[in-house]
Short mmCIF file of C-alpha atoms in Angstrom, two decimals:
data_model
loop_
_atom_site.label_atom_id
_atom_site.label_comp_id
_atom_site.label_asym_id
_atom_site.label_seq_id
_atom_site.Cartn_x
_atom_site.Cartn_y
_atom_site.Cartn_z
CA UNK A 1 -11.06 22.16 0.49
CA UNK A 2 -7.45 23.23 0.47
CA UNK A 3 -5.29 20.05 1.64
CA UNK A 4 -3.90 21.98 4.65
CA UNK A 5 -7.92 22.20 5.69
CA UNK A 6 -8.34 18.64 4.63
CA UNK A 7 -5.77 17.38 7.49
CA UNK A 8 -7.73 20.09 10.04
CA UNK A 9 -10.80 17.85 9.53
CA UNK A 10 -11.27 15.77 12.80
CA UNK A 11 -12.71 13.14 10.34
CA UNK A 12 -9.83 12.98 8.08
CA UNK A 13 -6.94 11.66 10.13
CA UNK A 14 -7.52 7.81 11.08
CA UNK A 15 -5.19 6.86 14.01
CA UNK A 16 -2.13 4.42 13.53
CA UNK A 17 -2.14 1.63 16.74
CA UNK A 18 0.29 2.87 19.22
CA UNK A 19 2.53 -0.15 18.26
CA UNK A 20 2.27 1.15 14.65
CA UNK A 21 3.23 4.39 15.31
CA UNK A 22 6.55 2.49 17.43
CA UNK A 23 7.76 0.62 14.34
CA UNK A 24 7.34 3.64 11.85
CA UNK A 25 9.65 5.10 14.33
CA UNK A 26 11.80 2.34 13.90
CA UNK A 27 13.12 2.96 10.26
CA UNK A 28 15.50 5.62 11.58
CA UNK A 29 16.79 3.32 14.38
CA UNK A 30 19.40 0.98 13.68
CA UNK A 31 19.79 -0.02 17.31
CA UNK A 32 16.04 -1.09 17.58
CA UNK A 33 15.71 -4.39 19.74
CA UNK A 34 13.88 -7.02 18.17
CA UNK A 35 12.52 -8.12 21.98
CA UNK A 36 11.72 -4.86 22.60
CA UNK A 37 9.19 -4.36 19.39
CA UNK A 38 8.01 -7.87 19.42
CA UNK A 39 6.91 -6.92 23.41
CA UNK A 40 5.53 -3.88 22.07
CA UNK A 41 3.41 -5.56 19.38
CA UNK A 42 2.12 -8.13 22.33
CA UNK A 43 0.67 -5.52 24.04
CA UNK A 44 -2.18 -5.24 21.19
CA UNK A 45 -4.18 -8.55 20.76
CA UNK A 46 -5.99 -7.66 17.66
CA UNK A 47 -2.30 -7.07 16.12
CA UNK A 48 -0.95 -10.10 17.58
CA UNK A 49 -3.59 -12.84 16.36
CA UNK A 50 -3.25 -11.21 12.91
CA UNK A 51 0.27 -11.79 12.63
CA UNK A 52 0.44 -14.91 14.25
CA UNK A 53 -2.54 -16.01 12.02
CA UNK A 54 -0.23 -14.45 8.61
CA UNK A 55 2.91 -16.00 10.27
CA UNK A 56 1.28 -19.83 10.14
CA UNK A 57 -0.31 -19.11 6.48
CA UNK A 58 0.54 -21.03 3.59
CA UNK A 59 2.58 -17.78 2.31
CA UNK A 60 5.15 -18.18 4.52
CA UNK A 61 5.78 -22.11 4.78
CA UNK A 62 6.83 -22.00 7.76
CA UNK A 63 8.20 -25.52 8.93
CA UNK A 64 6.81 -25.23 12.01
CA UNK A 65 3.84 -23.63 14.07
CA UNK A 66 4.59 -20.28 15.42
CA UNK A 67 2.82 -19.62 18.74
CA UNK A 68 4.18 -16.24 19.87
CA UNK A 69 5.49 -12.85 18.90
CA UNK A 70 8.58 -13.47 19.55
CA UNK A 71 8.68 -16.44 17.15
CA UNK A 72 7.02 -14.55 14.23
CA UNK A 73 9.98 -12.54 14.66
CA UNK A 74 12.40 -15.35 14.77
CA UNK A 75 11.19 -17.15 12.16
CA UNK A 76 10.37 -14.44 9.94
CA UNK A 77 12.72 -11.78 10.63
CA UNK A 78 12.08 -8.55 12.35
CA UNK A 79 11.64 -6.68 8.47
CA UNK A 80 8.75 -8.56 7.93
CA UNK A 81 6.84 -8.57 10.89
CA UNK A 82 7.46 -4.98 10.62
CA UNK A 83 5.74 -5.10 7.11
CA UNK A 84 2.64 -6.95 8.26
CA UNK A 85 1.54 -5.52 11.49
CA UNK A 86 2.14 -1.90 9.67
CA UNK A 87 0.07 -2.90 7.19
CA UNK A 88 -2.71 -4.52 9.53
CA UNK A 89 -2.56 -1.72 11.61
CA UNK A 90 -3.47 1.03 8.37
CA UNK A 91 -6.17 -1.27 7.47
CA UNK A 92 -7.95 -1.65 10.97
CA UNK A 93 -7.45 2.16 11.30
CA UNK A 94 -10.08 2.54 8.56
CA UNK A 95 -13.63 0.95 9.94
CA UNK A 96 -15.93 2.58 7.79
CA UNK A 97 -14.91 5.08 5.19
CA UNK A 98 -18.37 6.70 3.07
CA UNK A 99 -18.77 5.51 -0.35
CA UNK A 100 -15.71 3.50 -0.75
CA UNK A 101 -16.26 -0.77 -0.78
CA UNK A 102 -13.29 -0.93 1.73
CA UNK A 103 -13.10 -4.82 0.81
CA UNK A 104 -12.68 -3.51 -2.87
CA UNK A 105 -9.84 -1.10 -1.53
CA UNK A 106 -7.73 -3.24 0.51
CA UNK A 107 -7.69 -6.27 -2.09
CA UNK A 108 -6.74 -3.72 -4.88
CA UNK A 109 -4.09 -2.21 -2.27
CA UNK A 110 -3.11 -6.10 -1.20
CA UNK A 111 -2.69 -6.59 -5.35
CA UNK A 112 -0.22 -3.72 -5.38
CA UNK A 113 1.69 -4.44 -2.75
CA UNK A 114 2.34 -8.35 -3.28
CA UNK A 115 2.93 -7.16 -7.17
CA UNK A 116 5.35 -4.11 -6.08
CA UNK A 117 7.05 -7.11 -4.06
CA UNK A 118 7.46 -9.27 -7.63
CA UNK A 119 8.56 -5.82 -9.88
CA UNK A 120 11.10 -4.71 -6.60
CA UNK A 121 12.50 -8.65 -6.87
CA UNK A 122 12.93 -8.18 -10.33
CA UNK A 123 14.58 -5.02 -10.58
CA UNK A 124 16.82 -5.48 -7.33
CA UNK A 125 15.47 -3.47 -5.20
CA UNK A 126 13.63 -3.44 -1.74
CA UNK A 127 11.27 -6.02 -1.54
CA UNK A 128 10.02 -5.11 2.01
CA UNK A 129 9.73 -1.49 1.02
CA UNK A 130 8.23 -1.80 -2.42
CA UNK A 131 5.67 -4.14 -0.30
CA UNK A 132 4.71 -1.46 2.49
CA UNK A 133 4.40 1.30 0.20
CA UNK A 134 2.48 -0.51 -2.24
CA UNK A 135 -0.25 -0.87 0.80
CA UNK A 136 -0.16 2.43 1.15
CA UNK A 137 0.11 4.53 -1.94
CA UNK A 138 -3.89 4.95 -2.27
CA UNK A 139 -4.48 5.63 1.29
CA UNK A 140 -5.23 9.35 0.57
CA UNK A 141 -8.41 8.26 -0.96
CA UNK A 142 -9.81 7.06 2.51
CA UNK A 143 -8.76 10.75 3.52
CA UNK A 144 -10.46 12.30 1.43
CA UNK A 145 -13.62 10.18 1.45
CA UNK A 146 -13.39 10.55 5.23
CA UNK A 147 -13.01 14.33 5.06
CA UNK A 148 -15.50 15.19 2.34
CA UNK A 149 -17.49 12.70 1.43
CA UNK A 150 -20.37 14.45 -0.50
CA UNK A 151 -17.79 16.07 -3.30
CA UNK A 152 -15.61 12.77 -3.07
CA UNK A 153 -18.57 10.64 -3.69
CA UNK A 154 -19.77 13.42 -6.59
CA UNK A 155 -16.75 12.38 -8.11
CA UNK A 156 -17.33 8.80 -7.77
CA UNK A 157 -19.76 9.06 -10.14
CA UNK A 158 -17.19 10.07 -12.85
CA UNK A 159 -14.20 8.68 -12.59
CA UNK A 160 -14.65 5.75 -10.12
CA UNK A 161 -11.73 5.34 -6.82
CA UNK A 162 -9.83 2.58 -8.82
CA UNK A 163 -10.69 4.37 -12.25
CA UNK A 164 -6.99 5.29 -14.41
CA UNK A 165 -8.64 8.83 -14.09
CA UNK A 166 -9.00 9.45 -11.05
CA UNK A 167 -6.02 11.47 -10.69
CA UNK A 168 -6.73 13.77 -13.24
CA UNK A 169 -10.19 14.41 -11.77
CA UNK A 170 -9.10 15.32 -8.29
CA UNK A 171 -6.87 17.69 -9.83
CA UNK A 172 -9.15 19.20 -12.02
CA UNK A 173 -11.70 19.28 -8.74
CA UNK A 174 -9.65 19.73 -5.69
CA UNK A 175 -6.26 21.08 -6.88
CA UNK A 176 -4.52 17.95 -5.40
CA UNK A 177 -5.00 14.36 -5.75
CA UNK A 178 -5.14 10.82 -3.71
CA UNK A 179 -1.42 10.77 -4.25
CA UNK A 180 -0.48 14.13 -2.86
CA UNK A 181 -2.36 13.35 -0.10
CA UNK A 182 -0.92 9.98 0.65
CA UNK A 183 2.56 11.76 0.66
CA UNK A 184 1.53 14.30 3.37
CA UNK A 185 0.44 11.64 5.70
CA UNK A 186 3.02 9.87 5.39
CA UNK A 187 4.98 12.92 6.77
CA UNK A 188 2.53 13.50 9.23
CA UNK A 189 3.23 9.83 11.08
CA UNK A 190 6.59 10.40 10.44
CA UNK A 191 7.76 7.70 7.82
CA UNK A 192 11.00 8.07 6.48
CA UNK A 193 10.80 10.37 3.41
CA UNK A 194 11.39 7.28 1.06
CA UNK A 195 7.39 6.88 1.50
CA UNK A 196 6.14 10.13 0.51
CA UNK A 197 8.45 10.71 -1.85
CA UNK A 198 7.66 7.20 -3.72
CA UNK A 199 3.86 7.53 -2.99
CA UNK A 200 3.81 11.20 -4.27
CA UNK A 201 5.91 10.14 -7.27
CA UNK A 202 4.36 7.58 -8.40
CA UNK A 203 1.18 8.79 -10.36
CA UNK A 204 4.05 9.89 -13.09
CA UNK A 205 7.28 8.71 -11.83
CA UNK A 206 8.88 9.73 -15.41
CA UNK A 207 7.94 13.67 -14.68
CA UNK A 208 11.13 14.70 -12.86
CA UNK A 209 14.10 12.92 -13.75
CA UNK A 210 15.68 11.66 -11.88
CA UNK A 211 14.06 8.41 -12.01
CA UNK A 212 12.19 7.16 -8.11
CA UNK A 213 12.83 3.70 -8.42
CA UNK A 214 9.99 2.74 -6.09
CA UNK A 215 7.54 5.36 -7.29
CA UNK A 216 7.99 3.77 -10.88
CA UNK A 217 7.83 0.44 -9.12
CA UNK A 218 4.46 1.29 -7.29
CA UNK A 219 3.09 2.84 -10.50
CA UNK A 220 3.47 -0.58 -12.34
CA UNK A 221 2.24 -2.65 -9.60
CA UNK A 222 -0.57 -0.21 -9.34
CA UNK A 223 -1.60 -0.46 -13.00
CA UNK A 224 -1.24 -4.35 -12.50
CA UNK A 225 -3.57 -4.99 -9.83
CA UNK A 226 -6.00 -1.91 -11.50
CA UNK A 227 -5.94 -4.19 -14.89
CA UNK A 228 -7.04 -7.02 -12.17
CA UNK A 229 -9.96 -5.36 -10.63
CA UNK A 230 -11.02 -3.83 -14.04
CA UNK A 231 -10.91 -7.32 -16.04
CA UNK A 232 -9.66 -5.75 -18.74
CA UNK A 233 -9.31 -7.60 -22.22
CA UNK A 234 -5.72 -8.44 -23.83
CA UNK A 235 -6.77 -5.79 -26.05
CA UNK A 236 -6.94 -2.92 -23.21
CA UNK A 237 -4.01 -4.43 -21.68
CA UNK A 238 -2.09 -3.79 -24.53
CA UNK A 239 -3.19 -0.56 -24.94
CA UNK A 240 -2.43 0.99 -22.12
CA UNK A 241 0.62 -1.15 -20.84
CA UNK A 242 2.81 1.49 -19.48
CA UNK A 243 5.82 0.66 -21.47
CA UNK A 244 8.19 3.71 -21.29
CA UNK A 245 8.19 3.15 -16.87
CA UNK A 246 8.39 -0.73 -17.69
CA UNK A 247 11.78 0.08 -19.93
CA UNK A 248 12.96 2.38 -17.58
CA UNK A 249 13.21 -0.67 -14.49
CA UNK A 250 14.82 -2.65 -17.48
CA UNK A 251 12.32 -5.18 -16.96
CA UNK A 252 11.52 -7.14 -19.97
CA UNK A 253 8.90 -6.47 -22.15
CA UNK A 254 5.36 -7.52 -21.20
CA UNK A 255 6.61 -8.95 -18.40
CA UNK A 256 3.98 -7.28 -15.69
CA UNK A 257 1.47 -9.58 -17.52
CA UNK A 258 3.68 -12.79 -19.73
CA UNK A 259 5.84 -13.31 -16.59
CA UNK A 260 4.37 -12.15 -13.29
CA UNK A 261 1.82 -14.67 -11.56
CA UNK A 262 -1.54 -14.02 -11.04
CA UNK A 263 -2.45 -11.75 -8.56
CA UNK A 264 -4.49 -14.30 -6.30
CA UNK A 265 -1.51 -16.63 -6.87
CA UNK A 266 1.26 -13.74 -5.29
CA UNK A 267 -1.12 -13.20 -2.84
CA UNK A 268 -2.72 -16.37 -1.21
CA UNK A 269 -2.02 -16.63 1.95
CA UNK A 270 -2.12 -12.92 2.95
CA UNK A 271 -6.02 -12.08 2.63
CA UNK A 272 -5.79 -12.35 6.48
CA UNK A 273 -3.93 -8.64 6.07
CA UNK A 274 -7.03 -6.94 4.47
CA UNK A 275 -9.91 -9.16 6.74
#
């Protein structure tokens, strides 16, 4: 299936929340009201028990109990509020996706994000953004499980959905992979091209110089929580430790593994996100 017909498929295409689609649009609007958007994200309960449920978590520390939108967005600022109903929103979009463990998904994806948050801090860069695109950067995998499951779950049986070669194998099978899809949805709801650029990058953000920052960052934070999932040995670790993107952040050497916390440490507080 060509990835033009893959889009056609009424299967493929889960629907962003209305308020989701409202604060994508909000990227290119500096003159976005805070009251306006946190009356906007009101309007859907599911959205607004989540976040006040991620607002009072032990992530944030909040000092004291937020009871309303409008203090999530007080408290927190509107940047991050942005970042975690977007990122509810993509996962409740998603109910049932055949012959993917979505629980399996959305931790790995929660993993990425929360260590594309760490790298970004590192390196000086958006934290927010590394964050939100880290959530993101395997969604075209639920696309294409959702638009053909039968050759998508052929595949499964060689190179897994978290497997290092699962890229190559859509390409070899589809003439596309997870990654190029992920960038086209991103243009199709309208994110600013920072997201498909990064999440279409990022499977070999060294290929065409020059360097995208937060496709290299995503790419590290991908292989970090991937190491995670896969319980890999020092050994394997040190094998495949993707050095040459590492060195070109300037981040120190083995630091995705000597200096970055564990995953379930960078994370607690935020499994509410992928419930």
């Amino acid at each position: 299936m060509k990835l033009e017909a893959l889009f056609q498929n009424p299967h493929a295409l889960p629907t962003a929340p209305k308020v989701v689609e409202e604060l994508i649009s909000s990227f290119n609007n500096a003159t976005v009201s805070t009251e306006e958007i946190a009356k906007k994200v009101s309007t859907d309960p599911v959205l607004s028990a989540k976040l006040l449920r991620l607002a009072n978590s032990a992530y944030y520390h909040v000092s004291r109990s937020i009871g309303t939108v409008e203090d999530a967005v007080l408290m927190l600022g509107f940047v991050t509020v942005r970042t975690l109903v977007i990122s509810s929103g993509l996962v409740s979009g998603f109910k049932t996706v055949p012959g993917l463990d979505l629980k399996q998904f959305w931790r790995y994806s929660l993993y990425t994000a929360v260590s594309a948050k760490w790298i970004a801090k590192q390196t000086r860069d958006n934290t927010d953004l590394a964050f939100t695109i880290g959530m993101m950067h395997a969604i075209g995998q639920l696309v294409i499980h959702a638009a053909m499951p039968e050759q998508a779950m052929q595949l499964d049986k060689i190179a897994p959905p978290l497997d290092s070669r699962r890229l190559d194998a859509e390409q070899a099978s589809f003439g596309y992979d997870f990654a190029d899809v992920g960038a086209e949805l991103a243009k199709r709801w309208k994110f600013p091209d920072v997201f498909s650029q990064a999440i279409g990058a990022f499977p070999d953000p060294l290929g065409t110089p020059p360097l995208n920052r937060m496709a290299a960052i995503v790419h590290l934070a991908a292989w970090r929580a991937r190491v995670d999932e896969s319980k890999l040995s020092p050994e394997e670790v040190s094998v495949c430790y993707p050095t040459a993107i590492a060195t070109a952040l300037s981040l120190a050497p083995h630091a995705l593994i000597d200096d970055m916390p564990s995953l379930s440490d960078l994370s607690a507080g935020l499994e509410e996100l992928v419930r």
